[in-house]
Amino acid sequence: MSGGGASLNRGNSRPNGGWSNRVSSPSARPSIQRPSGSNNISRDLNRSGNRDFNRSGNFDGNRSINRDVNRDVNRNINRDVNRNINRDVNRNINRNVNWNTNRRVNIGNVNVNPGWARPGWGVARPWNAGWYGGWSSPSWGWWGARAATWGVASLATAAVINNAVDNAVSSNATYIVVPNTDYQLLYGSVQPSGSQGVSFAVTADGSTYQLSADCNQGLLDGREPSNAAEAELLNAACQVAFGSV
Amino acid sequence: MSLRHHLLHGGLAIAAATSLVVLNAGEGKSEVMYTLTTQCSLNSEPAKACIVEAVNEGQSTLYRHKIGGDVMTVRVRDQPVRMDLWSKESKAWTSLKRAEARFSTNTVCFNGTDLCVVNPNYLNSVLQNQTPAMKGRDHVMVHFGSDGRVDASCYDEGCDVVRK
């Protein structure tokens, strides 16, 4: 308890993203109680705490000699294989993406902590235009016709992406890993552009890019996604901007 | 028209202009920050549609909650932080006893659950203005003493301690 600390204030400084004029989400109900189904830090701490204690208590006594021998052999083999695979995948993806180097930005200049990027982010998103709150994945018009070309059956669902953002918020991470890709979407940078467009920053292979997308036409920086990973990125950014939560 | 007449008219005009400036300075500039269509709840009752009008007025920010035909106005001042509720009966501001917020539900409540409102604008602003203090917090409460100033504030489980 901090005596006299003013943790609430006038609330009159305009947050990044501006003021909302309408709270349209059906989940927006005034309640001071903690949401029953939400992820929270204390729950995560409890889980990891219990597991760690149990395991370390049982294993330390009898099995240490055998395990050391086995582990060394397995680890060496696995590490070699994984490293090689990862390098190949990263290189291929980056070549395929071929994002314009003009789109590169300094990650330090990207605002990754706007006021809405917090618990309750779905309702807190300050924009109300276009598809906000009224669209749900995976109903993109552009998806079905092109999916076969990219060799994937489905995109990540809204729930998967929402959970990823929830978990990132809980752990103070500024990005989510876009499902089935190596891209890191800086979710706090997501902003709508008109009724069906979105702009966002994404990190790939150590560089951060400021990109735009058209969620209705399925365009990434003005062109069709060139592979499944880019389609997943487009899908994730549009879900964060417009999707129901 | 005589020179004296001109001077008299000019003097009156200057005097009127001067008094207008003084009046404006005294009242402070009034500016609507936003009008938010949202949900409110009175005395723990089910949520009702409401409109929040946030107005900057001099050193105060007024939050007018229009719920049906009723209007409840909360005034928030800074340095030090004070919160008051407009009493229609006494036609005066009465200091709140406490105010609290839950970020994950975007809810702000005044005097327990006398008035609760979904207002993400307020919370977005608070969070950005006080990022270090608010980081990782979900529930925030402030308690006001008899002088209207904050005499206790708490976060999350710490508020259970304060309530005791």
Short mmCIF file of C-alpha atoms in Angstrom, two decimals:
data_model
loop_
_atom_site.label_atom_id
_atom_site.label_comp_id
_atom_site.label_asym_id
_atom_site.label_seq_id
_atom_site.Cartn_x
_atom_site.Cartn_y
_atom_site.Cartn_z
CA MET A 1 0.00 0.00 0.00
CA SER A 2 1.34 3.38 -0.90
CA GLY A 3 -0.01 6.16 1.22
CA GLY A 4 -1.29 9.01 -0.85
CA GLY A 5 0.09 7.68 -4.14
CA ALA A 6 -2.20 8.90 -6.89
CA SER A 7 -2.53 5.80 -9.04
CA LEU A 8 -5.68 7.10 -10.74
CA ASN A 9 -5.64 10.53 -12.27
CA ARG A 10 -7.73 12.85 -14.44
CA GLY A 11 -7.38 10.60 -17.46
CA ASN A 12 -7.32 13.59 -19.74
CA SER A 13 -4.09 13.04 -21.61
CA ARG A 14 -4.88 11.68 -25.02
CA PRO A 15 -3.55 8.11 -25.36
CA ASN A 16 -1.82 6.82 -28.46
CA GLY A 17 -4.49 5.75 -30.86
CA GLY A 18 -6.84 8.42 -29.62
CA TRP A 19 -10.23 8.29 -27.96
CA SER A 20 -12.85 5.70 -28.63
CA ASN A 21 -16.42 6.87 -29.16
CA ARG A 22 -18.16 3.56 -28.85
CA VAL A 23 -17.67 0.39 -26.86
CA SER A 24 -19.34 -2.17 -29.07
CA SER A 25 -17.95 -5.45 -27.84
CA PRO A 26 -20.62 -7.71 -26.34
CA SER A 27 -18.13 -8.67 -23.64
CA ALA A 28 -18.03 -5.10 -22.36
CA ARG A 29 -19.95 -5.19 -19.09
CA PRO A 30 -19.07 -3.03 -16.12
CA SER A 31 -17.53 -5.32 -13.55
CA ILE A 32 -14.86 -4.71 -11.00
CA GLN A 33 -14.47 -8.46 -10.44
CA ARG A 34 -11.62 -10.31 -12.06
CA PRO A 35 -12.86 -12.10 -15.21
CA SER A 36 -13.24 -15.78 -14.33
CA GLY A 37 -11.83 -17.20 -17.53
CA SER A 38 -8.92 -14.89 -18.04
CA ASN A 39 -5.27 -15.72 -18.05
CA ASN A 40 -3.45 -14.09 -15.23
CA ILE A 41 0.01 -13.99 -13.89
CA SER A 42 -0.77 -15.54 -10.53
CA ARG A 43 -2.30 -18.58 -12.16
CA ASP A 44 0.77 -19.10 -14.31
CA LEU A 45 3.04 -18.79 -11.33
CA ASN A 46 1.09 -21.41 -9.43
CA ARG A 47 1.31 -23.91 -12.19
CA SER A 48 4.99 -23.63 -12.79
CA GLY A 49 5.67 -23.62 -9.07
CA ASN A 50 3.92 -26.90 -8.41
CA ARG A 51 5.48 -28.72 -11.27
CA ASP A 52 8.98 -27.66 -10.51
CA PHE A 53 8.78 -28.65 -6.91
CA ASN A 54 7.43 -32.11 -7.59
CA ARG A 55 9.89 -33.03 -10.23
CA SER A 56 13.00 -31.88 -8.52
CA GLY A 57 11.97 -33.65 -5.32
CA ASN A 58 11.61 -37.04 -7.01
CA PHE A 59 14.47 -37.01 -9.43
CA ASP A 60 17.39 -35.89 -7.36
CA GLY A 61 17.78 -39.06 -5.36
CA ASN A 62 18.27 -42.18 -7.51
CA ARG A 63 18.50 -41.61 -11.20
CA SER A 64 21.23 -39.08 -11.69
CA ILE A 65 23.98 -41.39 -13.06
CA ASN A 66 21.96 -43.11 -15.75
CA ARG A 67 20.36 -39.97 -16.89
CA ASP A 68 23.52 -38.05 -17.38
CA VAL A 69 24.88 -40.63 -19.80
CA ASN A 70 21.72 -40.86 -21.82
CA ARG A 71 21.09 -37.18 -21.94
CA ASP A 72 24.50 -36.34 -23.31
CA VAL A 73 24.12 -38.64 -26.27
CA ASN A 74 20.61 -37.54 -27.15
CA ARG A 75 21.24 -33.87 -26.73
CA ASN A 76 24.18 -33.79 -29.06
CA ILE A 77 22.25 -35.47 -31.82
CA ASN A 78 19.19 -33.32 -31.44
CA ARG A 79 21.02 -30.07 -31.34
CA ASP A 80 22.83 -30.71 -34.57
CA VAL A 81 19.69 -31.61 -36.43
CA ASN A 82 17.68 -28.70 -35.15
CA ARG A 83 20.28 -26.14 -35.92
CA ASN A 84 20.59 -27.16 -39.49
CA ILE A 85 16.86 -27.19 -40.05
CA ASN A 86 16.30 -23.81 -38.51
CA ARG A 87 18.94 -22.15 -40.57
CA ASP A 88 17.49 -23.45 -43.78
CA VAL A 89 13.95 -22.42 -42.93
CA ASN A 90 14.90 -18.91 -41.95
CA ARG A 91 16.83 -18.29 -45.07
CA ASN A 92 14.11 -19.56 -47.31
CA ILE A 93 11.42 -17.49 -45.64
CA ASN A 94 13.37 -14.30 -45.82
CA ARG A 95 14.14 -14.73 -49.46
CA ASN A 96 10.53 -15.47 -50.24
CA VAL A 97 9.22 -12.50 -48.25
CA ASN A 98 11.34 -10.05 -50.17
CA TRP A 99 9.94 -7.13 -48.22
CA ASN A 100 11.08 -3.79 -49.43
CA THR A 101 14.08 -2.62 -47.44
CA ASN A 102 12.50 0.82 -47.41
CA ARG A 103 10.02 -0.69 -44.98
CA ARG A 104 12.73 -1.36 -42.42
CA VAL A 105 12.38 0.66 -39.24
CA ASN A 106 14.26 0.98 -36.01
CA ILE A 107 12.37 -1.12 -33.49
CA GLY A 108 13.13 1.52 -30.88
CA ASN A 109 10.95 3.93 -32.81
CA VAL A 110 7.96 1.59 -32.91
CA ASN A 111 5.38 2.33 -30.26
CA VAL A 112 4.79 -1.12 -28.81
CA ASN A 113 3.06 -0.01 -25.61
CA PRO A 114 -0.02 2.02 -26.47
CA GLY A 115 -2.62 2.28 -23.74
CA TRP A 116 -4.88 -0.37 -25.29
CA ALA A 117 -2.19 -3.10 -25.42
CA ARG A 118 -3.05 -4.48 -22.00
CA PRO A 119 -5.45 -6.88 -20.30
CA GLY A 120 -8.85 -6.16 -21.80
CA TRP A 121 -7.21 -5.10 -25.08
CA GLY A 122 -10.12 -6.26 -27.23
CA VAL A 123 -12.50 -3.72 -25.70
CA ALA A 124 -9.77 -1.14 -25.21
CA ARG A 125 -8.88 -0.87 -28.89
CA PRO A 126 -9.64 2.79 -29.51
CA TRP A 127 -10.89 2.51 -33.04
CA ASN A 128 -14.47 1.56 -33.85
CA ALA A 129 -14.48 1.81 -37.58
CA GLY A 130 -14.94 -0.77 -40.27
CA TRP A 131 -14.93 -4.38 -39.22
CA TYR A 132 -13.96 -3.76 -35.63
CA GLY A 133 -15.72 -6.22 -33.38
CA GLY A 134 -17.95 -7.52 -36.13
CA TRP A 135 -15.67 -9.88 -37.94
CA SER A 136 -14.55 -13.35 -36.94
CA SER A 137 -11.94 -15.66 -38.37
CA PRO A 138 -11.65 -17.53 -40.70
CA SER A 139 -14.11 -15.89 -43.04
CA TRP A 140 -11.71 -14.02 -45.28
CA GLY A 141 -12.97 -13.90 -48.82
CA TRP A 142 -9.43 -14.13 -50.10
CA TRP A 143 -8.45 -17.22 -48.18
CA GLY A 144 -10.21 -20.21 -49.76
CA ALA A 145 -9.24 -19.62 -53.35
CA ARG A 146 -5.55 -19.30 -52.61
CA ALA A 147 -5.06 -21.75 -49.77
CA ALA A 148 -4.32 -24.68 -52.04
CA THR A 149 -1.56 -22.73 -53.73
CA TRP A 150 0.15 -22.15 -50.41
CA GLY A 151 -0.19 -25.78 -49.42
CA VAL A 152 -1.94 -25.25 -46.10
CA ALA A 153 -5.39 -26.29 -45.00
CA SER A 154 -6.31 -23.55 -42.56
CA LEU A 155 -5.19 -20.33 -40.95
CA ALA A 156 -4.79 -19.80 -37.24
CA THR A 157 -8.16 -19.13 -35.66
CA ALA A 158 -9.18 -15.98 -33.89
CA ALA A 159 -9.00 -17.81 -30.56
CA VAL A 160 -5.40 -18.87 -31.14
CA ILE A 161 -4.33 -15.32 -31.97
CA ASN A 162 -6.34 -13.79 -29.13
CA ASN A 163 -4.74 -16.21 -26.69
CA ALA A 164 -1.31 -15.37 -28.03
CA VAL A 165 -1.95 -11.67 -27.39
CA ASP A 166 -3.39 -12.40 -23.93
CA ASN A 167 -0.31 -14.42 -23.02
CA ALA A 168 2.03 -11.78 -24.40
CA VAL A 169 0.27 -9.12 -22.33
CA SER A 170 0.48 -11.29 -19.21
CA SER A 171 4.19 -11.83 -19.64
CA ASN A 172 4.96 -8.25 -20.71
CA ALA A 173 6.10 -9.39 -24.15
CA THR A 174 5.79 -6.83 -26.91
CA TYR A 175 5.21 -9.33 -29.68
CA ILE A 176 3.40 -12.52 -30.56
CA VAL A 177 4.91 -15.19 -32.72
CA VAL A 178 2.59 -15.48 -35.69
CA PRO A 179 1.34 -19.09 -35.71
CA ASN A 180 3.22 -21.40 -38.08
CA THR A 181 5.82 -18.75 -38.91
CA ASP A 182 8.99 -17.19 -37.55
CA TYR A 183 7.50 -13.71 -37.68
CA GLN A 184 7.13 -11.63 -34.54
CA LEU A 185 4.12 -9.36 -34.81
CA LEU A 186 4.48 -6.29 -32.58
CA TYR A 187 0.82 -6.34 -31.68
CA GLY A 188 0.87 -2.93 -29.99
CA SER A 189 1.85 -1.37 -33.30
CA VAL A 190 -1.31 -2.59 -35.03
CA GLN A 191 -3.54 0.22 -36.18
CA PRO A 192 -6.46 0.26 -38.56
CA SER A 193 -6.24 2.20 -41.76
CA GLY A 194 -9.69 2.97 -43.05
CA SER A 195 -12.43 0.40 -42.68
CA GLN A 196 -10.54 -2.68 -43.83
CA GLY A 197 -6.86 -1.82 -43.86
CA VAL A 198 -4.25 -2.23 -41.16
CA SER A 199 -0.69 -1.14 -40.54
CA PHE A 200 1.72 -2.90 -38.21
CA ALA A 201 5.35 -3.64 -37.47
CA VAL A 202 6.81 -7.12 -37.70
CA THR A 203 10.24 -8.48 -36.91
CA ALA A 204 11.82 -11.10 -39.14
CA ASP A 205 15.43 -12.28 -39.11
CA GLY A 206 16.55 -9.48 -36.84
CA SER A 207 15.03 -6.63 -38.82
CA THR A 208 11.77 -4.86 -38.14
CA TYR A 209 9.48 -3.81 -40.96
CA GLN A 210 6.54 -1.44 -41.02
CA LEU A 211 3.97 -3.03 -43.29
CA SER A 212 0.40 -2.46 -44.35
CA ALA A 213 -2.33 -4.85 -45.34
CA ASP A 214 -5.77 -4.88 -46.85
CA CYS A 215 -7.82 -7.34 -44.82
CA ASN A 216 -10.67 -7.48 -47.32
CA GLN A 217 -8.68 -7.95 -50.50
CA GLY A 218 -6.00 -10.02 -48.79
CA LEU A 219 -3.06 -7.86 -49.80
CA LEU A 220 0.20 -7.45 -47.94
CA ASP A 221 1.87 -4.18 -48.86
CA GLY A 222 -0.27 -4.04 -51.95
CA ARG A 223 0.34 -7.54 -53.25
CA GLU A 224 -0.92 -11.03 -52.59
CA PRO A 225 0.88 -13.03 -49.91
CA SER A 226 3.56 -15.06 -51.63
CA ASN A 227 3.39 -17.99 -49.23
CA ALA A 228 1.51 -19.44 -46.28
CA ALA A 229 3.64 -17.59 -43.75
CA GLU A 230 2.74 -14.23 -45.21
CA ALA A 231 -0.92 -15.24 -45.26
CA GLU A 232 -0.68 -16.11 -41.57
CA LEU A 233 0.88 -12.73 -40.87
CA LEU A 234 -1.88 -10.95 -42.74
CA ASN A 235 -4.49 -12.99 -40.91
CA ALA A 236 -2.96 -12.29 -37.48
CA ALA A 237 -2.64 -8.53 -37.99
CA CYS A 238 -6.23 -8.29 -39.22
CA GLN A 239 -7.49 -10.32 -36.27
CA VAL A 240 -5.70 -8.07 -33.78
CA ALA A 241 -7.15 -4.98 -35.48
CA PHE A 242 -10.68 -6.02 -36.28
CA GLY A 243 -11.47 -9.42 -34.84
CA SER A 244 -13.98 -10.25 -32.16
CA VAL A 245 -12.56 -11.16 -28.79
CA MET B 1 -20.82 63.03 -33.02
CA SER B 2 -18.45 64.64 -30.52
CA LEU B 3 -14.96 63.46 -29.56
CA ARG B 4 -16.21 62.96 -26.00
CA HIS B 5 -18.93 60.66 -27.29
CA HIS B 6 -16.36 58.57 -29.25
CA LEU B 7 -14.11 58.26 -26.20
CA LEU B 8 -17.04 57.20 -24.07
CA HIS B 9 -18.03 54.47 -26.53
CA GLY B 10 -14.43 53.30 -26.87
CA GLY B 11 -14.00 53.15 -23.12
CA LEU B 12 -17.15 51.10 -22.70
CA ALA B 13 -16.03 48.68 -25.40
CA ILE B 14 -12.61 48.18 -23.77
CA ALA B 15 -14.19 47.72 -20.38
CA ALA B 16 -16.59 45.13 -21.76
CA ALA B 17 -13.79 43.27 -23.52
CA THR B 18 -11.66 43.31 -20.37
CA SER B 19 -14.45 41.95 -18.21
CA LEU B 20 -15.08 39.18 -20.76
CA VAL B 21 -11.42 38.10 -20.60
CA VAL B 22 -11.50 38.07 -16.82
CA LEU B 23 -14.71 36.04 -16.85
CA ASN B 24 -13.25 33.48 -19.26
CA ALA B 25 -10.07 33.15 -17.22
CA GLY B 26 -12.12 32.54 -14.13
CA GLU B 27 -14.32 29.84 -15.65
CA GLY B 28 -11.57 28.11 -17.56
CA LYS B 29 -11.74 26.76 -21.07
CA SER B 30 -14.30 24.02 -21.54
CA GLU B 31 -13.44 21.34 -24.06
CA VAL B 32 -15.19 18.05 -24.80
CA MET B 33 -12.51 15.38 -25.07
CA TYR B 34 -14.79 12.56 -26.16
CA THR B 35 -18.30 11.19 -26.03
CA LEU B 36 -18.36 7.46 -25.43
CA THR B 37 -21.34 5.19 -25.99
CA THR B 38 -20.90 2.38 -23.51
CA GLN B 39 -22.36 0.43 -20.55
CA CYS B 40 -22.98 1.62 -17.00
CA SER B 41 -24.26 0.03 -13.83
CA LEU B 42 -25.82 1.70 -10.80
CA ASN B 43 -25.74 0.09 -7.35
CA SER B 44 -24.65 -3.32 -8.70
CA GLU B 45 -27.73 -3.52 -10.91
CA PRO B 46 -27.55 -5.01 -14.42
CA ALA B 47 -25.72 -2.99 -17.05
CA LYS B 48 -27.54 -0.29 -18.95
CA ALA B 49 -26.60 1.61 -22.05
CA CYS B 50 -25.11 4.96 -21.20
CA ILE B 51 -23.17 7.81 -22.68
CA VAL B 52 -20.06 9.25 -21.08
CA GLU B 53 -19.12 12.79 -21.92
CA ALA B 54 -15.62 13.73 -20.82
CA VAL B 55 -15.04 17.46 -20.58
CA ASN B 56 -11.91 19.35 -19.63
CA GLU B 57 -12.87 22.43 -17.69
CA GLY B 58 -10.04 24.47 -16.30
CA GLN B 59 -8.20 22.42 -13.69
CA SER B 60 -10.90 19.73 -13.67
CA THR B 61 -12.08 16.94 -15.90
CA LEU B 62 -15.79 16.23 -15.72
CA TYR B 63 -17.25 12.84 -16.57
CA ARG B 64 -20.97 13.08 -17.23
CA HIS B 65 -22.65 9.67 -17.20
CA LYS B 66 -26.03 9.83 -18.91
CA ILE B 67 -28.01 6.73 -17.99
CA GLY B 68 -31.56 6.88 -19.26
CA GLY B 69 -32.91 10.17 -17.95
CA ASP B 70 -30.39 10.31 -15.13
CA VAL B 71 -27.06 12.12 -15.17
CA MET B 72 -24.25 11.44 -12.73
CA THR B 73 -21.25 13.71 -12.94
CA VAL B 74 -17.84 12.92 -11.48
CA ARG B 75 -15.25 15.66 -11.25
CA VAL B 76 -11.56 14.71 -11.16
CA ARG B 77 -8.85 17.16 -10.26
CA ASP B 78 -5.08 16.72 -10.20
CA GLN B 79 -2.31 17.77 -7.88
CA PRO B 80 -3.45 16.44 -5.58
CA VAL B 81 -5.90 13.99 -7.08
CA ARG B 82 -9.44 14.57 -5.86
CA MET B 83 -12.69 13.06 -7.07
CA ASP B 84 -16.13 14.45 -6.39
CA LEU B 85 -19.69 13.54 -7.27
CA TRP B 86 -22.23 16.24 -8.09
CA SER B 87 -25.13 16.06 -5.68
CA LYS B 88 -28.40 17.11 -7.24
CA GLU B 89 -30.00 17.45 -3.85
CA SER B 90 -27.49 19.79 -2.29
CA LYS B 91 -26.34 21.32 -5.56
CA ALA B 92 -22.75 20.83 -4.48
CA TRP B 93 -19.77 18.59 -5.03
CA THR B 94 -19.30 15.76 -2.55
CA SER B 95 -15.99 13.99 -2.22
CA LEU B 96 -15.95 10.34 -3.24
CA LYS B 97 -14.96 7.80 -0.63
CA ARG B 98 -13.15 5.63 -3.12
CA ALA B 99 -12.60 4.89 -6.78
CA GLU B 100 -11.29 1.75 -8.41
CA ALA B 101 -10.51 0.36 -11.81
CA ARG B 102 -10.15 -3.08 -13.37
CA PHE B 103 -8.08 -2.97 -16.56
CA SER B 104 -9.07 -6.41 -17.81
CA THR B 105 -12.77 -5.46 -17.85
CA ASN B 106 -12.16 -1.80 -18.74
CA THR B 107 -14.29 -0.87 -15.78
CA VAL B 108 -14.11 2.12 -13.46
CA CYS B 109 -16.24 2.20 -10.29
CA PHE B 110 -16.95 5.07 -7.93
CA ASN B 111 -17.94 4.67 -4.27
CA GLY B 112 -17.91 0.89 -4.34
CA THR B 113 -20.36 -0.14 -7.02
CA ASP B 114 -22.61 2.91 -6.73
CA LEU B 115 -21.58 3.81 -10.27
CA CYS B 116 -19.58 1.55 -12.57
CA VAL B 117 -18.79 2.28 -16.20
CA VAL B 118 -16.89 0.65 -19.03
CA ASN B 119 -14.48 3.38 -20.03
CA PRO B 120 -11.38 2.15 -21.86
CA ASN B 121 -10.49 5.73 -22.80
CA TYR B 122 -9.91 6.66 -19.19
CA LEU B 123 -7.86 3.55 -18.50
CA ASN B 124 -5.80 3.87 -21.67
CA SER B 125 -4.95 7.41 -20.64
CA VAL B 126 -4.12 6.47 -17.06
CA LEU B 127 -1.96 3.59 -18.17
CA GLN B 128 0.04 5.61 -20.65
CA ASN B 129 0.46 8.47 -18.24
CA GLN B 130 1.74 6.30 -15.41
CA THR B 131 3.32 3.35 -17.15
CA PRO B 132 5.87 2.33 -14.47
CA ALA B 133 3.35 2.38 -11.62
CA MET B 134 0.67 0.57 -13.60
CA LYS B 135 2.75 -2.01 -15.41
CA GLY B 136 1.37 -5.47 -14.75
CA ARG B 137 -1.45 -4.16 -12.57
CA ASP B 138 -5.05 -5.13 -13.14
CA HIS B 139 -7.03 -3.84 -10.18
CA VAL B 140 -6.29 -0.37 -8.82
CA MET B 141 -8.10 1.40 -6.00
CA VAL B 142 -7.74 4.76 -4.32
CA HIS B 143 -9.35 5.77 -1.06
CA PHE B 144 -10.08 9.36 -0.18
CA GLY B 145 -9.80 10.78 3.31
CA SER B 146 -12.18 13.23 4.94
CA ASP B 147 -10.23 16.09 3.37
CA GLY B 148 -10.89 14.67 -0.10
CA ARG B 149 -7.28 13.73 -0.72
CA VAL B 150 -6.00 10.23 -1.44
CA ASP B 151 -5.01 8.62 1.85
CA ALA B 152 -4.50 5.07 0.55
CA SER B 153 -4.02 3.36 -2.77
CA CYS B 154 -3.56 -0.30 -3.57
CA TYR B 155 -3.08 -2.77 -6.38
CA ASP B 156 -4.50 -6.24 -7.00
CA GLU B 157 -4.34 -8.50 -3.91
CA GLY B 158 -3.08 -5.55 -1.90
CA CYS B 159 -6.60 -4.16 -2.02
CA ASP B 160 -7.82 -7.09 0.10
CA VAL B 161 -5.39 -5.91 2.76
CA VAL B 162 -6.64 -2.33 2.50
CA ARG B 163 -10.28 -3.42 2.83
CA LYS B 164 -9.46 -5.13 6.13
#
